[in-house]
XYZ file of C-alpha atoms in Angstrom:
360
model
C -17.716 81.796 -11.373
C -18.636 79.103 -13.895
C -22.212 78.938 -15.187
C -21.826 75.189 -15.813
C -23.969 73.268 -13.298
C -22.088 70.822 -11.065
C -22.574 67.240 -12.220
C -23.728 64.656 -9.718
C -21.272 61.873 -8.921
C -22.559 58.297 -9.101
C -20.496 55.498 -7.534
C -21.193 52.362 -9.595
C -20.187 49.118 -7.863
C -20.243 45.990 -10.020
C -17.682 43.186 -10.452
C -18.859 42.437 -14.010
C -16.752 44.553 -16.398
C -19.304 44.381 -19.223
C -22.138 45.448 -16.962
C -20.013 48.213 -15.451
C -19.152 49.627 -18.879
C -22.785 49.445 -19.992
C -23.957 51.388 -16.940
C -21.211 53.955 -17.504
C -22.378 54.425 -21.101
C -25.964 54.891 -19.873
C -24.950 57.579 -17.390
C -21.926 59.344 -18.859
C -24.182 62.009 -20.370
C -24.993 64.172 -17.364
C -23.224 62.382 -14.508
C -19.701 61.991 -13.173
C -19.129 58.235 -12.837
C -16.861 56.633 -10.238
C -16.542 52.905 -11.071
C -15.640 50.226 -8.514
C -15.297 46.513 -9.290
C -15.799 45.321 -5.715
C -17.168 46.332 -2.369
C -13.601 46.724 -1.141
C -12.763 49.176 -3.943
C -15.937 51.112 -3.148
C -14.912 51.405 0.519
C -11.423 52.532 -0.478
C -12.993 55.264 -2.623
C -15.157 56.417 0.289
C -12.365 56.243 2.889
C -10.351 58.672 0.744
C -12.979 61.285 1.550
C -15.072 60.961 -1.589
C -18.808 61.231 -0.948
C -20.851 60.405 -4.075
C -24.361 61.747 -4.529
C -25.728 58.237 -5.114
C -24.515 54.633 -5.242
C -25.602 52.039 -7.827
C -24.836 48.697 -6.208
C -24.736 45.119 -7.470
C -25.440 42.271 -5.014
C -23.544 39.275 -6.356
C -19.875 40.156 -5.858
C -16.923 38.168 -4.434
C -15.416 38.869 -0.987
C -17.995 41.522 -0.038
C -21.469 41.351 -1.580
C -23.843 44.267 -1.972
C -25.781 43.487 1.200
C -22.586 43.508 3.261
C -21.459 46.779 1.702
C -24.705 48.608 2.405
C -24.552 47.405 6.027
C -21.093 48.997 6.284
C -22.441 52.198 4.782
C -25.324 52.422 7.261
C -22.905 51.899 10.172
C -20.830 54.958 9.189
C -22.387 58.386 9.924
C -20.697 60.166 6.992
C -21.960 57.535 4.498
C -25.287 56.595 6.082
C -27.382 59.061 4.122
C -25.941 58.362 0.653
C -28.891 56.987 -1.393
C -28.266 53.413 -2.532
C -30.078 51.832 -5.494
C -29.541 48.116 -6.022
C -29.013 47.314 -9.720
C -28.614 43.559 -9.807
C -29.334 40.360 -11.653
C -30.790 38.801 -8.513
C -34.574 38.586 -8.857
C -37.284 37.734 -6.343
C -39.317 39.382 -3.638
C -37.079 38.093 -0.839
C -33.992 39.767 -2.313
C -35.860 42.992 -2.982
C -37.312 43.139 0.526
C -33.899 42.486 2.055
C -32.508 45.379 0.032
C -35.161 47.761 1.342
C -34.767 46.479 4.901
C -31.035 47.242 4.772
C -31.749 50.815 3.711
C -31.794 50.896 -0.098
C -34.018 53.550 -1.653
C -34.796 51.558 -4.804
C -34.213 48.172 -6.437
C -33.749 47.549 -10.166
C -33.278 44.200 -11.879
C -30.848 43.744 -14.758
C -31.087 44.276 -17.599
C -32.734 47.624 -16.833
C -33.369 50.076 -19.640
C -31.272 53.228 -19.816
C -34.323 55.465 -19.472
C -35.556 53.632 -16.376
C -32.173 53.785 -14.647
C -31.826 57.495 -15.349
C -35.384 58.229 -14.221
C -34.974 56.370 -10.909
C -31.661 58.109 -10.253
C -33.171 61.515 -11.002
C -36.015 60.972 -8.506
C -33.653 59.920 -5.710
C -31.237 62.769 -6.369
C -34.086 65.252 -6.173
C -35.239 63.822 -2.838
C -31.661 63.914 -1.575
C -31.351 67.534 -2.671
C -34.368 68.421 -0.514
C -32.908 66.505 2.438
C -29.557 68.260 2.117
C -31.190 71.648 1.831
C -33.250 70.921 4.919
C -30.114 69.759 6.731
C -28.255 72.893 5.628
C -30.993 75.123 6.962
C -31.027 73.234 10.255
C -27.235 73.420 10.608
C -27.204 77.097 9.706
C -29.716 78.094 12.343
C -29.201 75.586 15.148
C -26.751 77.554 17.292
C -28.913 80.685 17.320
C -32.240 78.913 17.648
C -31.182 76.891 20.690
C -31.494 80.076 22.751
C -34.877 80.933 21.277
C -37.403 78.252 22.154
C -40.274 79.797 20.227
C -38.202 80.136 17.076
C -37.024 76.545 17.414
C -40.578 75.274 17.704
C -41.585 77.333 14.688
C -38.773 75.854 12.598
C -39.723 72.353 13.661
C -43.301 73.048 12.620
C -42.193 74.302 9.217
C -39.913 71.295 8.786
C -42.731 68.946 9.717
C -45.119 70.591 7.252
C -42.536 70.355 4.455
C -41.893 66.692 5.162
C -45.596 65.886 5.421
C -46.168 67.499 2.037
C -43.365 65.403 0.537
C -45.800 62.480 0.774
C -48.664 64.539 -0.609
C -46.626 65.422 -3.713
C -46.560 61.723 -4.663
C -50.017 60.723 -3.473
C -52.767 63.178 -4.324
C -55.170 61.556 -1.856
C -52.888 62.281 1.106
C -53.160 66.053 1.703
C -56.545 66.248 3.402
C -55.897 62.925 5.160
C -52.826 64.474 6.826
C -54.775 67.524 7.991
C -57.734 65.498 9.237
C -55.465 63.106 11.140
C -54.019 66.002 13.129
C -57.507 67.142 14.185
C -58.726 63.631 15.000
C -55.723 63.080 17.266
C -56.160 66.452 18.985
C -59.822 65.621 19.661
C -58.983 62.162 20.944
C -56.473 63.539 23.436
C -59.131 65.834 24.904
C -61.186 62.762 25.883
C -58.400 60.750 27.529
C -58.968 59.797 31.199
C -57.307 62.210 33.604
C -57.048 59.723 36.477
C -54.758 57.236 34.700
C -51.071 58.267 34.569
C -50.595 56.140 31.421
C -52.874 58.531 29.533
C -52.116 61.919 31.079
C -51.007 64.316 28.349
C -50.075 67.940 29.040
C -51.371 70.665 26.681
C -47.851 71.096 25.329
C -47.500 67.353 24.699
C -50.942 67.255 23.075
C -49.929 69.907 20.563
C -46.706 68.083 19.770
C -48.449 64.723 19.254
C -51.169 66.231 17.055
C -48.620 67.927 14.799
C -46.343 64.870 14.766
C -49.212 62.653 13.599
C -49.076 64.424 10.237
C -45.842 62.568 9.465
C -47.209 59.068 10.047
C -46.919 58.160 6.341
C -43.720 60.078 5.493
C -42.016 56.738 4.774
C -44.147 56.371 1.650
C -41.699 58.658 -0.175
C -39.517 55.536 -0.412
C -42.245 53.347 -1.961
C -42.058 52.954 -5.770
C -44.713 54.866 -7.708
C -46.025 51.683 -9.313
C -47.098 50.506 -5.864
C -47.946 53.782 -4.123
C -50.116 55.058 -6.990
C -51.639 51.755 -8.076
C -55.319 52.122 -8.950
C -56.518 49.040 -7.160
C -55.664 46.565 -4.422
C -52.048 45.561 -3.950
C -50.995 41.980 -4.563
C -49.075 40.157 -1.781
C -45.639 41.096 -3.118
C -46.589 44.745 -3.498
C -48.170 44.752 -0.061
C -44.963 43.397 1.461
C -43.053 46.349 0.002
C -45.724 48.805 1.139
C -45.352 47.466 4.680
C -41.775 48.759 4.752
C -42.926 52.395 4.881
C -43.001 52.705 8.707
C -39.335 51.747 8.885
C -38.454 54.071 6.008
C -40.270 56.905 7.773
C -38.414 56.323 11.020
C -35.072 56.227 9.206
C -35.869 59.427 7.331
C -36.594 61.246 10.596
C -33.579 59.849 12.418
C -31.192 62.655 11.458
C -33.707 65.312 12.428
C -34.101 63.604 15.804
C -30.335 63.689 16.277
C -30.373 67.435 15.621
C -33.240 68.318 17.939
C -32.878 65.677 20.654
C -35.151 63.163 22.339
C -38.802 64.067 22.768
C -38.659 66.957 20.309
C -41.576 67.263 17.925
C -39.691 65.313 15.273
C -38.736 62.609 17.766
C -42.431 62.081 18.476
C -43.020 62.092 14.717
C -40.480 59.273 14.451
C -42.420 57.298 17.088
C -45.597 57.825 15.094
C -44.058 56.910 11.734
C -42.573 53.687 13.111
C -45.480 52.623 15.315
C -48.771 53.626 13.687
C -49.286 50.128 12.194
C -48.590 48.280 15.444
C -51.638 46.620 17.029
C -52.744 46.353 20.643
C -52.689 42.531 20.471
C -49.168 42.408 19.013
C -50.146 41.367 15.471
C -49.067 44.622 13.818
C -45.833 45.666 12.124
C -42.940 46.367 11.786
C -41.889 45.494 15.371
C -44.827 43.424 16.612
C -45.220 45.568 19.738
C -48.268 45.054 21.961
C -50.252 47.004 24.536
C -48.587 49.882 26.326
C -45.257 49.034 24.687
C -46.622 50.905 21.657
C -46.039 54.649 22.190
C -49.222 56.556 23.012
C -48.586 58.894 20.071
C -48.627 55.912 17.677
C -51.726 54.352 19.289
C -53.625 57.628 18.940
C -52.586 57.995 15.298
C -53.573 54.399 14.520
C -57.194 55.022 15.513
C -57.344 58.304 13.587
C -55.643 56.826 10.517
C -57.976 53.827 10.271
C -61.126 55.899 10.822
C -60.153 58.242 7.998
C -59.234 55.320 5.733
C -62.628 53.714 6.371
C -64.487 56.928 5.570
C -62.474 57.776 2.452
C -63.211 56.692 -1.108
C -60.418 54.686 -2.729
C -60.083 53.270 -6.269
C -60.896 49.827 -4.881
C -63.688 50.751 -2.414
C -66.406 53.200 -1.469
C -66.183 55.195 1.738
C -68.109 53.837 4.745
C -70.708 56.031 6.501
C -69.650 57.474 9.853
C -71.818 55.079 11.888
C -70.415 52.009 10.123
C -66.840 53.228 10.514
C -67.396 53.781 14.241
C -68.902 50.298 14.576
C -65.838 48.799 12.900
C -63.482 50.759 15.165
C -65.406 49.556 18.224
C -65.292 45.944 17.006
C -61.484 46.106 16.892
C -61.137 47.407 20.451
C -58.599 45.285 22.315
C -57.339 43.685 19.102
C -56.170 46.399 16.730
C -56.761 49.361 19.018
C -56.134 50.412 22.616
C -59.543 49.976 24.343
C -59.124 53.223 26.296
C -58.586 55.155 23.072
C -61.569 53.502 21.390
C -63.784 54.565 24.295
C -62.452 58.114 24.003
C -62.981 58.056 20.242
C -66.592 56.906 20.580
C -67.267 59.659 23.126
C -65.940 62.219 20.683
C -67.581 60.761 17.569
C -69.731 63.785 16.546
C -66.613 65.906 16.304
C -64.809 63.212 14.284
C -67.615 63.163 11.743
C -67.533 66.960 11.492
C -63.777 66.933 10.897
C -64.147 64.461 8.018
C -67.014 66.361 6.411
C -65.371 69.780 6.784
C -61.779 69.080 5.653
C -62.224 67.853 2.086
């Protein structure tokens, strides 16, 4: 067996010969490069059974532009999870947002420095390595674990914890927030009305929702460090990119949902990731859902998430006292938050304060 490590394959798609050669020269040391001068050539390469580890994709190309190509990729199960980084001369927030909305993991503007391109590729390949390893473990154990419910639930819990910590690795303020959110949600569920079928939650469902809430911000792994770790308030363009994290989180959990099925722990986690920034009055994002159309798991997490954010110190603000945070939550009842959940939260407020003070 060879001791030489396998080199990652990068599919570089660019119709400009000069640009294509420059990128190849940047990456030839350490990577296997597969060049394609059009979206059609890239598809031909993929149809032949080649699956690159990552795709560097230009936007402005004849016949099939980069946006059209990535849409084709996301429609095909065997290509859907290949990380795509746009490397393009097209500048502007609108273009960048469209790239992220279509499923790109990063967006670089030409001319990008060699070191920056290599660094961004390395980060995405590492994340993809973790995803593949997780997928391998799931595939390896699925057939046996289907007959062992307790073992299946344990594996889901481990998977959830690993994925939750993926966010913590990039944002040092996230770890305790994740743990506190789980306890806030569990406490909230205990105070839900038992005479309203819209809010009846079994003990088993309560445990699932509480654990799933830990993944509400998993989509932040797709947010560039310059935005995620910024020491201050985000400007409008940065905020627009940050607002894509619910969709990224849902997409990241989609394969796990396919493995475990509807209403598994990770399916509920997908609901939470996608819906925790929706608002009761319909003014939230990314789908603009309102009222009971927002999953209960996401509505519960929204209250817990905002309370913890209000209490916590951030580079751009001090933390609010418990009483002030509760007053602000109450003031948003019926607008941001489900009024029934706000009432339950206020009833349980001493425990919420204790959770924040204890888990630091």
